[in-house]
Each structure stands twice: as C-alpha cells, then as structure tokens.
mmCIF file of C-alpha atoms and ligand atoms in Angstrom:
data_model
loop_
_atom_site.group_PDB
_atom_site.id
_atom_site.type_symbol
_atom_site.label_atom_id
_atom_site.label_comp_id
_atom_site.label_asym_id
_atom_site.label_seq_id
_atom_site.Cartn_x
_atom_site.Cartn_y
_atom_site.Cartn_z
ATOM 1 C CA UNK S 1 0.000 0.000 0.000
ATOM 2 C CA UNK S 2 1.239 3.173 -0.995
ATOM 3 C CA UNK S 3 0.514 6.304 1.759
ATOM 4 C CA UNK S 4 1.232 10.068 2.040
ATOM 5 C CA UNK S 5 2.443 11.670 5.081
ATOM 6 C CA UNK S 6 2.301 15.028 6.270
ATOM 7 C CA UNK S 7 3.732 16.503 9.200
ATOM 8 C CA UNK S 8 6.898 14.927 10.566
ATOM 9 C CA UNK S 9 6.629 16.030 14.038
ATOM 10 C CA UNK S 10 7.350 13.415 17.496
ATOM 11 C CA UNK S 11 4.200 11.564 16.375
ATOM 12 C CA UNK S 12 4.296 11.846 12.591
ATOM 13 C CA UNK S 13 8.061 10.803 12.106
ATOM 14 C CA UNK S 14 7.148 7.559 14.606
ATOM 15 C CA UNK S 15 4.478 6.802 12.748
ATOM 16 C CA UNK S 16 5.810 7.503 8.959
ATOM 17 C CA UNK S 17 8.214 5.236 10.144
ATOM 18 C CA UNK S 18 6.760 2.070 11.259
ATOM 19 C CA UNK S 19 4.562 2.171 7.843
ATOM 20 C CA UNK S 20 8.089 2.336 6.364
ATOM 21 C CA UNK S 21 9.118 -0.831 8.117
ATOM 22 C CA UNK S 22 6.177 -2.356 7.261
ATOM 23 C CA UNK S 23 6.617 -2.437 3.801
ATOM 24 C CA UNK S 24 4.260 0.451 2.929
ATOM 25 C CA UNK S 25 5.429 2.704 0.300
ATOM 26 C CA UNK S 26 5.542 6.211 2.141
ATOM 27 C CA UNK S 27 5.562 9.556 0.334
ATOM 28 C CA UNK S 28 6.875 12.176 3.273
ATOM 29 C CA UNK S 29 6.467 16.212 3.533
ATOM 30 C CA UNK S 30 7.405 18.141 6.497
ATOM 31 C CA UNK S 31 6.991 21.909 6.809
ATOM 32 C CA UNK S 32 10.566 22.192 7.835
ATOM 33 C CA UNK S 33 11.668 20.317 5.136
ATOM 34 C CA UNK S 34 15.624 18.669 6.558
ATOM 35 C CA UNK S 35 13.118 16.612 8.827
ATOM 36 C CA UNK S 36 12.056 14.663 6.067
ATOM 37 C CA UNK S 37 16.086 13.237 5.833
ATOM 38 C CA UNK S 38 16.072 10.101 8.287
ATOM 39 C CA UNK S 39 12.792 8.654 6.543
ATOM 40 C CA UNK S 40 14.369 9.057 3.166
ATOM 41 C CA UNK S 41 17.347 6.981 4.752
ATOM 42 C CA UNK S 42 14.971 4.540 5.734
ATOM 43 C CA UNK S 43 13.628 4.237 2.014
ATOM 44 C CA UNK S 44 10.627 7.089 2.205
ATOM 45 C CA UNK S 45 10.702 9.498 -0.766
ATOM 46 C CA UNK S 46 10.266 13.091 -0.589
ATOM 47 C CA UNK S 47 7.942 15.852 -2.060
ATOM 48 C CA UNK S 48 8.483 19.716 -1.374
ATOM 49 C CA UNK S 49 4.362 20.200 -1.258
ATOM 50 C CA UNK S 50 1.243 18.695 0.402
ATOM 51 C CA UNK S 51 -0.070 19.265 -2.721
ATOM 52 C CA UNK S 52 2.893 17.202 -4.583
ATOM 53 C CA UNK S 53 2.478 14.176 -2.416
ATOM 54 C CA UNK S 54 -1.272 14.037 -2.511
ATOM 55 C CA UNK S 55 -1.166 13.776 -6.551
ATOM 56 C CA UNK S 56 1.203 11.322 -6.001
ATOM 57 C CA UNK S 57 -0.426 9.076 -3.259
ATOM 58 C CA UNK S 58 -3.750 7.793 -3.522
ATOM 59 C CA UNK S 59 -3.974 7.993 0.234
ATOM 60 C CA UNK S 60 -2.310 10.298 2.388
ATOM 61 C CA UNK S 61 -2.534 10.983 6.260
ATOM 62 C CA UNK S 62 -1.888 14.021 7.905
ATOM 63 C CA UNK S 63 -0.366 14.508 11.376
ATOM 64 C CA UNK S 64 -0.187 18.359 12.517
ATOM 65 C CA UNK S 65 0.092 20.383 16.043
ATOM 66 C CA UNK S 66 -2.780 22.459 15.519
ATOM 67 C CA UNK S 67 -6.411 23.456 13.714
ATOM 68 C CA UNK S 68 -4.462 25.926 12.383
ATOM 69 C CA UNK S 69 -1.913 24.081 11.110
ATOM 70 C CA UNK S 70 -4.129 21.294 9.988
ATOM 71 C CA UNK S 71 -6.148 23.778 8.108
ATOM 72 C CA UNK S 72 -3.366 25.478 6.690
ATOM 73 C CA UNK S 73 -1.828 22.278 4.777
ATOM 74 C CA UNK S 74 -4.694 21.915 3.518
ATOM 75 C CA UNK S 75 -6.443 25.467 1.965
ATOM 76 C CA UNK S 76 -2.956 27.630 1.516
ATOM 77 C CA UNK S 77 -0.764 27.640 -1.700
ATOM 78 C CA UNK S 78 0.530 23.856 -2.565
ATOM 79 C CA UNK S 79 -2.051 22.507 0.311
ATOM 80 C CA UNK S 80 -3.826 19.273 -0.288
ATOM 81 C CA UNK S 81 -7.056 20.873 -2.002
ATOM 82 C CA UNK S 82 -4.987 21.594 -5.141
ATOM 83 C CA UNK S 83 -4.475 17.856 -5.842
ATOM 84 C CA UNK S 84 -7.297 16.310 -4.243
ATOM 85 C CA UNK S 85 -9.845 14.707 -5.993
ATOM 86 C CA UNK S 86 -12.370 11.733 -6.432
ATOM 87 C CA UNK S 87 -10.743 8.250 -5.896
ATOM 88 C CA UNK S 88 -7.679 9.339 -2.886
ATOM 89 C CA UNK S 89 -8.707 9.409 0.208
ATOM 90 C CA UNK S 90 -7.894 12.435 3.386
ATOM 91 C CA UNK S 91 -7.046 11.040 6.958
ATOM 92 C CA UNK S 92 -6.464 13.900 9.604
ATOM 93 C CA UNK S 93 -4.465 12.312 12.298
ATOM 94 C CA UNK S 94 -3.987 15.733 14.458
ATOM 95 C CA UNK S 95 -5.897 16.523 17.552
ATOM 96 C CA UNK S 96 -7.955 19.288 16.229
ATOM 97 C CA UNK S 97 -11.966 20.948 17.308
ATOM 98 C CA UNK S 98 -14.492 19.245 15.509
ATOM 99 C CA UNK S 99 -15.285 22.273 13.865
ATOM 100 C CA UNK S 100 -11.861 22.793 12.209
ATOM 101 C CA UNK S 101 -12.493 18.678 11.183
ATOM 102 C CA UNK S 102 -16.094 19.050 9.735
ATOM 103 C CA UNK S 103 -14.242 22.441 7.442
ATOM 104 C CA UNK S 104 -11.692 20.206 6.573
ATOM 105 C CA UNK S 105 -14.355 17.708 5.427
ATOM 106 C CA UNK S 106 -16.316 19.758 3.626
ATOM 107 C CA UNK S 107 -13.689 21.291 1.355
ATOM 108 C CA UNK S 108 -12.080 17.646 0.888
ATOM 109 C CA UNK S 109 -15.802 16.139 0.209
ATOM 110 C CA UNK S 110 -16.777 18.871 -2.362
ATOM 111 C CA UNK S 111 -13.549 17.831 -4.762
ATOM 112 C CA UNK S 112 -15.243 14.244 -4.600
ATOM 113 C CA UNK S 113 -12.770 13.066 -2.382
ATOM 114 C CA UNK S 114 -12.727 10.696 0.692
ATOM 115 C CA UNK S 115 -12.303 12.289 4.344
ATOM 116 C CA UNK S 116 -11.797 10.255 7.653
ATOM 117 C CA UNK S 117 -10.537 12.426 10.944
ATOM 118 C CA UNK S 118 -8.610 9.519 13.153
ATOM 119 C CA UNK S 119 -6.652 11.202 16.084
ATOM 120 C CA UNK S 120 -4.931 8.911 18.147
ATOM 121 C CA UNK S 121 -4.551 7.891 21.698
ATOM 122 C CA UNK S 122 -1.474 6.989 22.931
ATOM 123 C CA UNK S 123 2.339 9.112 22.910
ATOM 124 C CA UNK S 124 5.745 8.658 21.265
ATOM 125 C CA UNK S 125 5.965 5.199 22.909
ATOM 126 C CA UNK S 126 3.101 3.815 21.474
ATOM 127 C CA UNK S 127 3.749 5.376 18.025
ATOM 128 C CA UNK S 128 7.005 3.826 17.687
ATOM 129 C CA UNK S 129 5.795 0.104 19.010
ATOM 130 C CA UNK S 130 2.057 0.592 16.738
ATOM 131 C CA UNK S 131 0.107 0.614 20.146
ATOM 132 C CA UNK S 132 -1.755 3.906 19.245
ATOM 133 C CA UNK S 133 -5.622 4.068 19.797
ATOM 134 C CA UNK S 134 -7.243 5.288 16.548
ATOM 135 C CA UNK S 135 -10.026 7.318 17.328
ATOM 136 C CA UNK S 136 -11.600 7.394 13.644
ATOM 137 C CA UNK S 137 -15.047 9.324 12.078
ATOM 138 C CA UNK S 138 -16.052 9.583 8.420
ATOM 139 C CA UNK S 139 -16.426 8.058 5.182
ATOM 140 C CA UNK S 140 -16.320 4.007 6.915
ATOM 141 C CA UNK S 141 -15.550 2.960 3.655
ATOM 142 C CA UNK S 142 -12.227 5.070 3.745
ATOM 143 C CA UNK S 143 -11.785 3.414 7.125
ATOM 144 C CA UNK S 144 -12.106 -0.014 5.891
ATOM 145 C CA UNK S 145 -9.709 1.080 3.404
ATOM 146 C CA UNK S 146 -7.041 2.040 5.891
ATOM 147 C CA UNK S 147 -7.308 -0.423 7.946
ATOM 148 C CA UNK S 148 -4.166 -2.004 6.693
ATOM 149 C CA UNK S 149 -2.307 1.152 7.729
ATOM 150 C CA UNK S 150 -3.941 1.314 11.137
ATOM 151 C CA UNK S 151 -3.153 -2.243 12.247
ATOM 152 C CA UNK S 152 -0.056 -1.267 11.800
ATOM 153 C CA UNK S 153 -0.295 2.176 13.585
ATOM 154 C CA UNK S 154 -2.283 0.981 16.390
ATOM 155 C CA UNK S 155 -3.236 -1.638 18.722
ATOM 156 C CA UNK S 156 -7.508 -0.714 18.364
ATOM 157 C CA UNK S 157 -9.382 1.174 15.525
ATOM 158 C CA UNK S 158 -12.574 2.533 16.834
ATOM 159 C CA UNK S 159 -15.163 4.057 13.984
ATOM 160 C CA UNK S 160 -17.272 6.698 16.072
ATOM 161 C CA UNK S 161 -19.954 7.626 13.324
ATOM 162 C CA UNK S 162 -20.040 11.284 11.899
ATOM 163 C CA UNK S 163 -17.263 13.810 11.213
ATOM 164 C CA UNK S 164 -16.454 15.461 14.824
ATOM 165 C CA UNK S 165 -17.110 12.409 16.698
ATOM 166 C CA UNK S 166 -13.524 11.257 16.336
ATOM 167 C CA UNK S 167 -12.000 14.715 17.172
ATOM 168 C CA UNK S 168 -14.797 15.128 20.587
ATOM 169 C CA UNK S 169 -13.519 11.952 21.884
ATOM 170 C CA UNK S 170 -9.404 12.580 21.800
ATOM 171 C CA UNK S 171 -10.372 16.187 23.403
ATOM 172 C CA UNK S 172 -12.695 14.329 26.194
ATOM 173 C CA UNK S 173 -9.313 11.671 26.836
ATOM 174 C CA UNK S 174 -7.259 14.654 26.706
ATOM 175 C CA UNK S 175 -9.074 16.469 29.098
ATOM 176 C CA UNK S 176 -9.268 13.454 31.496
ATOM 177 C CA UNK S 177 -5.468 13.158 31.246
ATOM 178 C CA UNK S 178 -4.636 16.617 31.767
ATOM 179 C CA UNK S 179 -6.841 16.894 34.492
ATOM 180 C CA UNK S 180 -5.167 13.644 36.044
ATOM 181 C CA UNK S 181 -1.676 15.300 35.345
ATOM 182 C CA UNK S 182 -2.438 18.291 37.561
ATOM 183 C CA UNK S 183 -3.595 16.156 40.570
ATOM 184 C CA UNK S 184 -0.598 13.917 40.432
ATOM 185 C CA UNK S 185 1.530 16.889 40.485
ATOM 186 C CA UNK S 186 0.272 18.655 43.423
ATOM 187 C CA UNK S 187 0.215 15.228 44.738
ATOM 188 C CA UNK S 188 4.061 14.654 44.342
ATOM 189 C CA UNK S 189 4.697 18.503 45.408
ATOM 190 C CA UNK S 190 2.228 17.917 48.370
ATOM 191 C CA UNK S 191 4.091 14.987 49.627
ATOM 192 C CA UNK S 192 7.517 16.479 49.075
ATOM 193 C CA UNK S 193 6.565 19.992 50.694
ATOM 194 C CA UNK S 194 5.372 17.984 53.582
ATOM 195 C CA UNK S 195 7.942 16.064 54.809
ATOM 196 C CA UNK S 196 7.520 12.680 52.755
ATOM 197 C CA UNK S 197 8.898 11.069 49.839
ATOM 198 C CA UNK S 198 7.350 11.451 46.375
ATOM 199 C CA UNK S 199 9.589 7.979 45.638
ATOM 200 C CA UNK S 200 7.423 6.529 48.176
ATOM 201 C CA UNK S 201 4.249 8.008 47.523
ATOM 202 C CA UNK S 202 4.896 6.502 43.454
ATOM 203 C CA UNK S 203 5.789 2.987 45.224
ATOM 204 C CA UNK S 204 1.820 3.785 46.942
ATOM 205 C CA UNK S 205 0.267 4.387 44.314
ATOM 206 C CA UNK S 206 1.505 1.948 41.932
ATOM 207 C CA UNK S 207 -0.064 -0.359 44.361
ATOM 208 C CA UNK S 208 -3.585 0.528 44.820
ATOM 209 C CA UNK S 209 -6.044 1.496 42.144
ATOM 210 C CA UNK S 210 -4.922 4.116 40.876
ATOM 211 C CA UNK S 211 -2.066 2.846 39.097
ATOM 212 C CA UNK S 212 -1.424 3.623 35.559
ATOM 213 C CA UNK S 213 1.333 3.657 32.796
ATOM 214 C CA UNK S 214 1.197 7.493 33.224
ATOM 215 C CA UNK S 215 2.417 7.724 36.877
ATOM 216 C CA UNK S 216 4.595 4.634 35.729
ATOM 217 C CA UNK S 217 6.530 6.390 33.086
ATOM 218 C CA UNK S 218 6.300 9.772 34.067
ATOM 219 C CA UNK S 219 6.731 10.192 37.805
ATOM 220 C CA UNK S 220 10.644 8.906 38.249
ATOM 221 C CA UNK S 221 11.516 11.946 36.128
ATOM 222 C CA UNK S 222 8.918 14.224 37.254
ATOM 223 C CA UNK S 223 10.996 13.973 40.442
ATOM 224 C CA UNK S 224 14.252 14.443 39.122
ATOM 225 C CA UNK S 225 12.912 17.617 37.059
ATOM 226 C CA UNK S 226 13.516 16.394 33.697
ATOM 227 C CA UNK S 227 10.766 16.567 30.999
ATOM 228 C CA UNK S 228 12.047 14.947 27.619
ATOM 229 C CA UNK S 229 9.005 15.997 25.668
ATOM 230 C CA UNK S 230 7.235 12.617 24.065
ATOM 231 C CA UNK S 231 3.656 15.054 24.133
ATOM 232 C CA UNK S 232 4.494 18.412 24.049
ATOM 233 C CA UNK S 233 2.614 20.410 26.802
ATOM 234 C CA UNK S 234 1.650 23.643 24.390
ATOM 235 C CA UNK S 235 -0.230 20.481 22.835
ATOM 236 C CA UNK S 236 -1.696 19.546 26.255
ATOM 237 C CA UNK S 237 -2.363 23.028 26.991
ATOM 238 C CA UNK S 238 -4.596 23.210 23.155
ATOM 239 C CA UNK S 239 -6.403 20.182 23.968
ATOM 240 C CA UNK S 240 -7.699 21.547 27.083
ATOM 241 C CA UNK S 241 -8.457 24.963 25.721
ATOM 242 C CA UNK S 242 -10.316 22.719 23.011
ATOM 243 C CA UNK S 243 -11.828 20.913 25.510
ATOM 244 C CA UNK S 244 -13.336 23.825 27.503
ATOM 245 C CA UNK S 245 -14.816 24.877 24.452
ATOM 246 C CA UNK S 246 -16.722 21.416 23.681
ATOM 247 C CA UNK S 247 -17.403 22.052 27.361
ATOM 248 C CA UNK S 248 -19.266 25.921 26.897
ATOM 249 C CA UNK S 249 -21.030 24.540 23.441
ATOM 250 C CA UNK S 250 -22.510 21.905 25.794
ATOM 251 C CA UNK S 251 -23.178 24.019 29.065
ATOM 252 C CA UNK S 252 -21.180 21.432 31.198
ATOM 253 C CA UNK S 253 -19.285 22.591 34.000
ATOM 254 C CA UNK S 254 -15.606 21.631 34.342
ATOM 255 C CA UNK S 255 -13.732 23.520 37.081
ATOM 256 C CA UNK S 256 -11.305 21.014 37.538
ATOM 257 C CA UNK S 257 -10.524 21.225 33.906
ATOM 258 C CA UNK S 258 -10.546 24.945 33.837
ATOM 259 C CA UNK S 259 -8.312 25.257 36.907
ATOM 260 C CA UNK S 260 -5.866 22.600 34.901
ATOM 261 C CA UNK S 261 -5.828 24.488 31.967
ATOM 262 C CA UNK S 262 -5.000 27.586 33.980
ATOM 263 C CA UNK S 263 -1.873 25.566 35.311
ATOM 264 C CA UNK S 264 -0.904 24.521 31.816
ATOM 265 C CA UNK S 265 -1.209 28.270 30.579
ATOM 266 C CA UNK S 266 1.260 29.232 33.492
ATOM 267 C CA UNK S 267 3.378 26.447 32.435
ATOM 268 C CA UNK S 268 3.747 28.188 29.168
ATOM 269 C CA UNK S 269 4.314 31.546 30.025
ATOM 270 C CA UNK S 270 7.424 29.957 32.072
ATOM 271 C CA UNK S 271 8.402 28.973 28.564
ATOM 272 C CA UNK S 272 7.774 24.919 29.163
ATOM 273 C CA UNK S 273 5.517 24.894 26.074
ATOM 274 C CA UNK S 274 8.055 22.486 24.153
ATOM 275 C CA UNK S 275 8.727 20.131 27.182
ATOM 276 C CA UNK S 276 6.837 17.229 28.052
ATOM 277 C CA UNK S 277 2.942 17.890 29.493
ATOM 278 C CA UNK S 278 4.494 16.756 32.899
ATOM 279 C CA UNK S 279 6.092 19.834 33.129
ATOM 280 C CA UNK S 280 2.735 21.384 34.464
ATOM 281 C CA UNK S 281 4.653 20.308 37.802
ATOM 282 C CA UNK S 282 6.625 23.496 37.577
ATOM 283 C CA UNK S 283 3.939 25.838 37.891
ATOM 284 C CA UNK S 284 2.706 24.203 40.534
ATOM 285 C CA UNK S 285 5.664 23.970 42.951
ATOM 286 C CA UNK S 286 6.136 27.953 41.579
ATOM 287 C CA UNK S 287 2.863 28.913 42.891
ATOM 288 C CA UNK S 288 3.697 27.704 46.388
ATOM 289 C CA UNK S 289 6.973 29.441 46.562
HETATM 290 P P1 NAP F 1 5.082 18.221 17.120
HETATM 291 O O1 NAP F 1 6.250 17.360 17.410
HETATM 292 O O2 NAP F 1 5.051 19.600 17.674
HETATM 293 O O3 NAP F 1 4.918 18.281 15.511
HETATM 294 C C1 NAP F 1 3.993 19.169 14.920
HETATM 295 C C2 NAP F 1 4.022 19.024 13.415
HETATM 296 O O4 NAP F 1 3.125 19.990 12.844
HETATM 297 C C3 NAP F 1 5.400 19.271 12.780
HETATM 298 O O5 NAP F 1 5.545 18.431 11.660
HETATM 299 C C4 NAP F 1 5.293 20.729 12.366
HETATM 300 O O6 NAP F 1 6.174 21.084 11.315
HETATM 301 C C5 NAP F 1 3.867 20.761 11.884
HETATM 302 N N1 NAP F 1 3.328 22.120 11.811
HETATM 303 C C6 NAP F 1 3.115 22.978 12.827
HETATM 304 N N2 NAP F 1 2.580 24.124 12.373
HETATM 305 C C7 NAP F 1 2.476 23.995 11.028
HETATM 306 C C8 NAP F 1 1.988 24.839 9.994
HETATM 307 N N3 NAP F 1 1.499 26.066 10.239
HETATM 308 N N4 NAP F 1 2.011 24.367 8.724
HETATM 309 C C9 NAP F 1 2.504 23.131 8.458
HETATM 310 N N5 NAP F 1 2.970 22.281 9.395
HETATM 311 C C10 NAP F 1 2.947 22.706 10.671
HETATM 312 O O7 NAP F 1 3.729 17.556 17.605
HETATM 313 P P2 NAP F 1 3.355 16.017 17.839
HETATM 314 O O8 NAP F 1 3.605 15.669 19.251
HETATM 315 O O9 NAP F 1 3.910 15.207 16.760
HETATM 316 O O10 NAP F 1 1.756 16.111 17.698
HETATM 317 C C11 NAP F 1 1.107 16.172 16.444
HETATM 318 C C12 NAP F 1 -0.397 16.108 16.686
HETATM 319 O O11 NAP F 1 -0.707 14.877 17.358
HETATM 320 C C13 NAP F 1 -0.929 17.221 17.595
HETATM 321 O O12 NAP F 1 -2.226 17.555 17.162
HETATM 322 C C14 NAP F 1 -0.976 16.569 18.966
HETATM 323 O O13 NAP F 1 -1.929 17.177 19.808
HETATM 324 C C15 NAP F 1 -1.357 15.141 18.587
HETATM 325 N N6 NAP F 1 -0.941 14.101 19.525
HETATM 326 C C16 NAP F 1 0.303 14.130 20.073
HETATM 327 C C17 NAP F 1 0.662 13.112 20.941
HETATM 328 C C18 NAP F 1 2.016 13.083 21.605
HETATM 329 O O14 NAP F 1 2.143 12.378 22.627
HETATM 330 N N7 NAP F 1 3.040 13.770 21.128
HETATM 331 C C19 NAP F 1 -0.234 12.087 21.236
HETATM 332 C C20 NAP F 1 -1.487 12.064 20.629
HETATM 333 C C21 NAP F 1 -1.829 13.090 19.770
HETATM 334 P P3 NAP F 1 7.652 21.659 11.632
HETATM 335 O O15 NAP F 1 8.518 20.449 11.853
HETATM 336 O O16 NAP F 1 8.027 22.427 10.440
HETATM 337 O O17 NAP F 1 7.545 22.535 12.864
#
C-alpha cells in the first residue's frame, strides 16, 4: 500500500516510520523540510508540497500540532485541495476541534474526495511500538480502506460515526489526562513539601487502584525535574483549551478542567511549552513558593 504523510513532528516521524518498516510505500512532507532526511534513509521518498504528495499518493494521512496548522496544509498555496480529488482518500491524524475537522471535510468532500478524521490515543511510545488508539469518524468505507495502515499504527481502531465524533472523543481523553496530570503533580509537590517522599508516595500508588502507565513512566523523572518531551505540553495546553470549548457549546461545568488548563497556561508563560505535558509540575511547585 502506498501512503502520504504530512507533518513529521514526534508523532508523525514515529508513525511515517513504522509504515516504512512495514513495507508500505511512504511519500513524506514536512513543513521544515531537513526533517524529512532520516525517513528518506529509511527508504521514504520526498515531495516539497502537500499538494505534490497528494497527486502522487492515492492515500495520504496528515499529522499536525494544531487546527491551524491542519487547516493550513490543507487550503494555503501547494495545500492538499490543489491535488485532491475523487478516488484518494484524506485522513487527519492531528488533535484538532471538531469544527476545524467538519471544514476540513467539507472542502475535501466537495472535490469528490474521501475524508476520515482519526486522532490517536497513545504518545511517542506507542507510536514507535504501533500501540496507538485510533479514534476514527467519516467516510467508513475510507476506514475499511485504511485499515491495513492502522493495524499497523495501532493496537484498536474505533469508527465513532459522523465527522467530529472522532475529534470530541481525543479532546474528552485529553481532558481526562490533563486533568489527572495536575492532581498527580500537586500530589508529588504535596508529599515532598510535607515532609515525605514522592519515591514513596509513586511505590503507593503503583499499588492501589490508581495505578497507571502514566504515573509509571512519568513520575521517576517528574521527580528528578527532567521533561524529555514525548507530548508536548503547548499540545496539552490546546487540547484543554479545546476541551473547555466542547465544554461551553454543551453548558457542562468543568472547574477542575478549567483550573488545569489555567496551570498549563502558566506552564507556558514559564516557557515549558516544548517540554513534556508533565512539566505542568513546575507551575505548581512555583505557585507555592
Ligand atoms: P510536534 O512534534 O510539535 O509536531 C507538529 C508538526 O506539525 C510538525 O511536523 C510541524 O512542522 C507541523 N506544523 C506545525 N505548524 C504547522 C503549519 N502552520 N504548517 C505546516 N505544518 C505545521 O507535535 P506532535 O507531538 O507530533 O503532535 C502532532 C499532533 O498529534 C498534535 O495535534 C498533537 O496534539 C497530537 N498528539 C500528540 C501526541 C504526543 O504524545 N506527542 C499524542 C497524541 C496526539 P515543523 O517540523 O516544520 O515545525
């Protein structure tokens, strides 16, 4: 199977390059272009547009920070709508509003073209082993067709019905996680302001119910201050604003989301947008100084 990829990023060059080691035939295009080297080394080939790779590629995924960015690959200059057309098929991997999905649907769908939004579950890890969670709405039969591609991506493909769907249900995760985030740091800042050990108070919690790959993977180095970023926390800090959003459109209150998002915000105005989400930890132990 031959596949397009756009957007070369911590999840895009992971997952561009498992398809590559699967055999696929993978077309790459990064906005920075020199980022598009190590999959060429690995046998991708290269195209200096989105628009060059989707008349090459009868399917091609995208993988993007941002609605913004996600909308801009496709409607600027050399963006995906100049070569799109009936018989390829559009697969928006990025975490995106379902607004900014159902626009990107409509312009796709009114060239005759396919469109499936599929955001993912899951981080760096799990897009280098294929253990994502596809979170997919759209065209099924475009899903059906790219299911070779995400059995290779991911560990579970769900199909969630109408454009926006897909897109609802990463924020809703997202918001969950980031909310879960927050309380785990003032957890770990809690127990080292008072006298115990955070080491210890991981050991606890690893035992009980609450245990979880997150606290697992994360906590060791949220201790030792260092945040390699595998998800971004600008990216956390989107999602959440996202989030809120789906939140007002639906009149449903979420103060504990709002007061995380409020600690991610901080976290970025410290400049710790480009670290890892556990970061948030920062602000925290700043605002009880
Ligand atoms: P990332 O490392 O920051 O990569 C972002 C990608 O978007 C890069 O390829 C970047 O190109 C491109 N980009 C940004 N603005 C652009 C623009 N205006 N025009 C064209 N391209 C643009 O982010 P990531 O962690 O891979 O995340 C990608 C998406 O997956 C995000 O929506 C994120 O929320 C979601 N996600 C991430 C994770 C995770 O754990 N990392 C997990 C699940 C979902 P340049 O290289 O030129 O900057």
């Amino acid at each position: 199977m031959e596949v397009g990829f756009l957007g070369l990023g911590i999840m895009g060059k992971a997952m561009s390059m498992n398809l590559l080691k699967h055999g696929f035939k993978v077309t790459v295009w990064n906005r920075t272009l020199s980022k598009c080297d190590e999959l060429v080394e690995h046998g991708a080939e290269v195209c200096k547009t989105p628009a060059a790779v989707v008349k090459k590629c009868k399917y091609t995924i995208a993988m993007l920070s941002d609605p913004y960015a996600a909308l801009a690959v496709v409607l600027d200059k050399d963006g995906v709508l100049e070569q799109i057309s009936q018989g390829k098929g559009y697969i928006d991997m990025s975490t995106v509003d379902a607004e900014t999905s159902l626009k990107i649907s409509e312009a796709i769908t009114a060239k005759g073209a396919q469109f499936l939004e599929a955001p993912v579950s899951g981080s760096k890890k799990p897009a280098e082993d294929g253990q994502l969670i596809i979170l997919a709405a759209g065209d099924k039969a475009l899903f059906d067709e790219a299911m070779p591609a995400f059995d290779v991506l991911g560990k579970k493909s769900f199909y969630l019905g109408q454009v926006g769907n897909g897109a609802k249900m990463k924020l809703v995760v997202n918001m969950i996680m980031g909310s879960v985030m927050n309380a785990f740091s003032e957890g770990l800042v809690l127990a080292d302001k008072s006298g115990l050990s955070p080491d210890t108070l991981l050991d606890v919690l690893d035992l009980g119910a609450m245990a979880n790959p997150m606290f697992k993977g994360k906590g060791a180095s949220m201790i030792k201050s260092s945040y390699p970023p595998a998800f971004p926390l600008k990216h956390q800090q989107k999602d959440m604003r996202l989030a809120l959003a789906l939140g007002d459109e639906n009149a449903v209150s979420m103060p504990v989301s709002a007061a995380a998002n409020e600690a991610f915000k901080k976290a970025r105005s410290m400049g710790l947008g480009d670290l890892d989400f556990s970061a948030v930890i920062e602000a925290l132990k700043s605002s009880r100084q």
